Short mmCIF file of C-alpha atoms in Angstrom, two decimals:
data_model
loop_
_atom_site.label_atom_id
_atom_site.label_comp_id
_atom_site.label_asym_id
_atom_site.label_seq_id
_atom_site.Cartn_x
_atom_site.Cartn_y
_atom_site.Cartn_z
CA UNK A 1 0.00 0.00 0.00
CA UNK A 2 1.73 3.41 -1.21
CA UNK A 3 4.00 4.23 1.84
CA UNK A 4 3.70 8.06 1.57
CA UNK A 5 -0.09 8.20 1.43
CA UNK A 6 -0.56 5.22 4.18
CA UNK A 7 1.82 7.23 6.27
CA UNK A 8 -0.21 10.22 6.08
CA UNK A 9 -3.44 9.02 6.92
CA UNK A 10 -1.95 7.09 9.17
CA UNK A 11 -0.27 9.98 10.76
CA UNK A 12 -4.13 11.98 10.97
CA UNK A 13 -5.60 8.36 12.42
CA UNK A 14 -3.42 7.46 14.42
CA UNK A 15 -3.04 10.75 15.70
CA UNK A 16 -7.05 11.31 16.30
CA UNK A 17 -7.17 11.92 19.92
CA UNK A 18 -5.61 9.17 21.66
CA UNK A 19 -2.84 8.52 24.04
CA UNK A 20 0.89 8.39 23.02
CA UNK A 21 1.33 4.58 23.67
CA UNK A 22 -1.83 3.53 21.33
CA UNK A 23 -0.84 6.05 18.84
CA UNK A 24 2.53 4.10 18.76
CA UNK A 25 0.12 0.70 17.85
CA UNK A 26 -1.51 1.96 15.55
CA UNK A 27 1.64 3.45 13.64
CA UNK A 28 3.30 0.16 13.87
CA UNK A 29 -0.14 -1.99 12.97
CA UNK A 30 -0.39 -0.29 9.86
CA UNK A 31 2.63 -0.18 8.98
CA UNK A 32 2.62 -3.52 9.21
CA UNK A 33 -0.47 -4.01 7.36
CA UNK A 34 1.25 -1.50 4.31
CA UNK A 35 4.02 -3.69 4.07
CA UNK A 36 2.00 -7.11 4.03
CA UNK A 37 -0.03 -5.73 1.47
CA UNK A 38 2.84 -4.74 -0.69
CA UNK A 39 4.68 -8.19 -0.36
CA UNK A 40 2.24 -10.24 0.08
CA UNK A 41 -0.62 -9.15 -2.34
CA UNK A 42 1.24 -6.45 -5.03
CA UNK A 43 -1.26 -3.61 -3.18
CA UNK A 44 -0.04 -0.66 -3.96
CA UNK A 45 -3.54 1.49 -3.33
CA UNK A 46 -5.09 2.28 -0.12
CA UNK A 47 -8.11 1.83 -3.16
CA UNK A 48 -7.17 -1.31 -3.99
CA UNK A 49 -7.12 -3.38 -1.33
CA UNK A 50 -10.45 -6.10 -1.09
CA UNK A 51 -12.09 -7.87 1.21
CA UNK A 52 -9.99 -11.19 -0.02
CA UNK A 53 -7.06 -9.36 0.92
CA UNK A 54 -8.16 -8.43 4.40
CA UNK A 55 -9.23 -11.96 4.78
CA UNK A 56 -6.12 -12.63 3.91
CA UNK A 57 -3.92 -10.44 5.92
CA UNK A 58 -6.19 -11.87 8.84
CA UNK A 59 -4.88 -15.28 7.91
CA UNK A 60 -1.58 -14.30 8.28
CA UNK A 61 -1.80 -13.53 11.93
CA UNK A 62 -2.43 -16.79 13.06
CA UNK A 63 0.90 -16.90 14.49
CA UNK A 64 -0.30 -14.40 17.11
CA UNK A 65 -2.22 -14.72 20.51
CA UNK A 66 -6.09 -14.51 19.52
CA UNK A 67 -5.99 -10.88 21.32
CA UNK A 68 -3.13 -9.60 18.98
CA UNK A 69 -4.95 -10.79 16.13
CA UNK A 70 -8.13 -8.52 17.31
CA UNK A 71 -5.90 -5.95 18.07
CA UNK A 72 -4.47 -5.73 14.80
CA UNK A 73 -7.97 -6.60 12.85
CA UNK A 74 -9.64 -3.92 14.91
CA UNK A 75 -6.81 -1.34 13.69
CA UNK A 76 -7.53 -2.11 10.22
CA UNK A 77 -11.50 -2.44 10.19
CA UNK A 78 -11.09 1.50 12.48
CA UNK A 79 -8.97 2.85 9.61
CA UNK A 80 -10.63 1.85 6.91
CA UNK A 81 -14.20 3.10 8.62
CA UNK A 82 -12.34 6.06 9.13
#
């Protein structure tokens, strides 16, 4: 997902009136998400990304304890209400 434009509405929701230590999650959860996307699924676009691909990306975070998978999912599903 295009850096730059991830990292700027990133910046404005991550930013949106919360404390400093859950603004730090959310940088690094969608940052993480921007970078699985890119790798993983050749998304570029904030635009672009589907529903397969966020079924997807949830699949990938198996590896994780069931409450830093909901973590992480609820990141995503906040942003992209957002």
């Amino acid at each position: 997902v295009q850096h730059e434009r991830t990292s700027d509405h990133g910046e404005l929701f991550a930013t949106n009136q919360v404390s400093p230590d859950t603004e730090r999650c959310y940088r690094y959860q969608l940052r993480s998400f921007a970078r699985w996307m890119e790798a993983e699924r050749d998304v570029t676009e904030l635009e672009s990304v589907t529903t397969v691909d966020l079924l997807a990306y949830k699949q990938s975070l198996a590896h994780l304890s069931p409450t830093t998978q909901k973590r992480f999912i609820a990141t995503i599903r906040s942003f992209f209400k957002w």
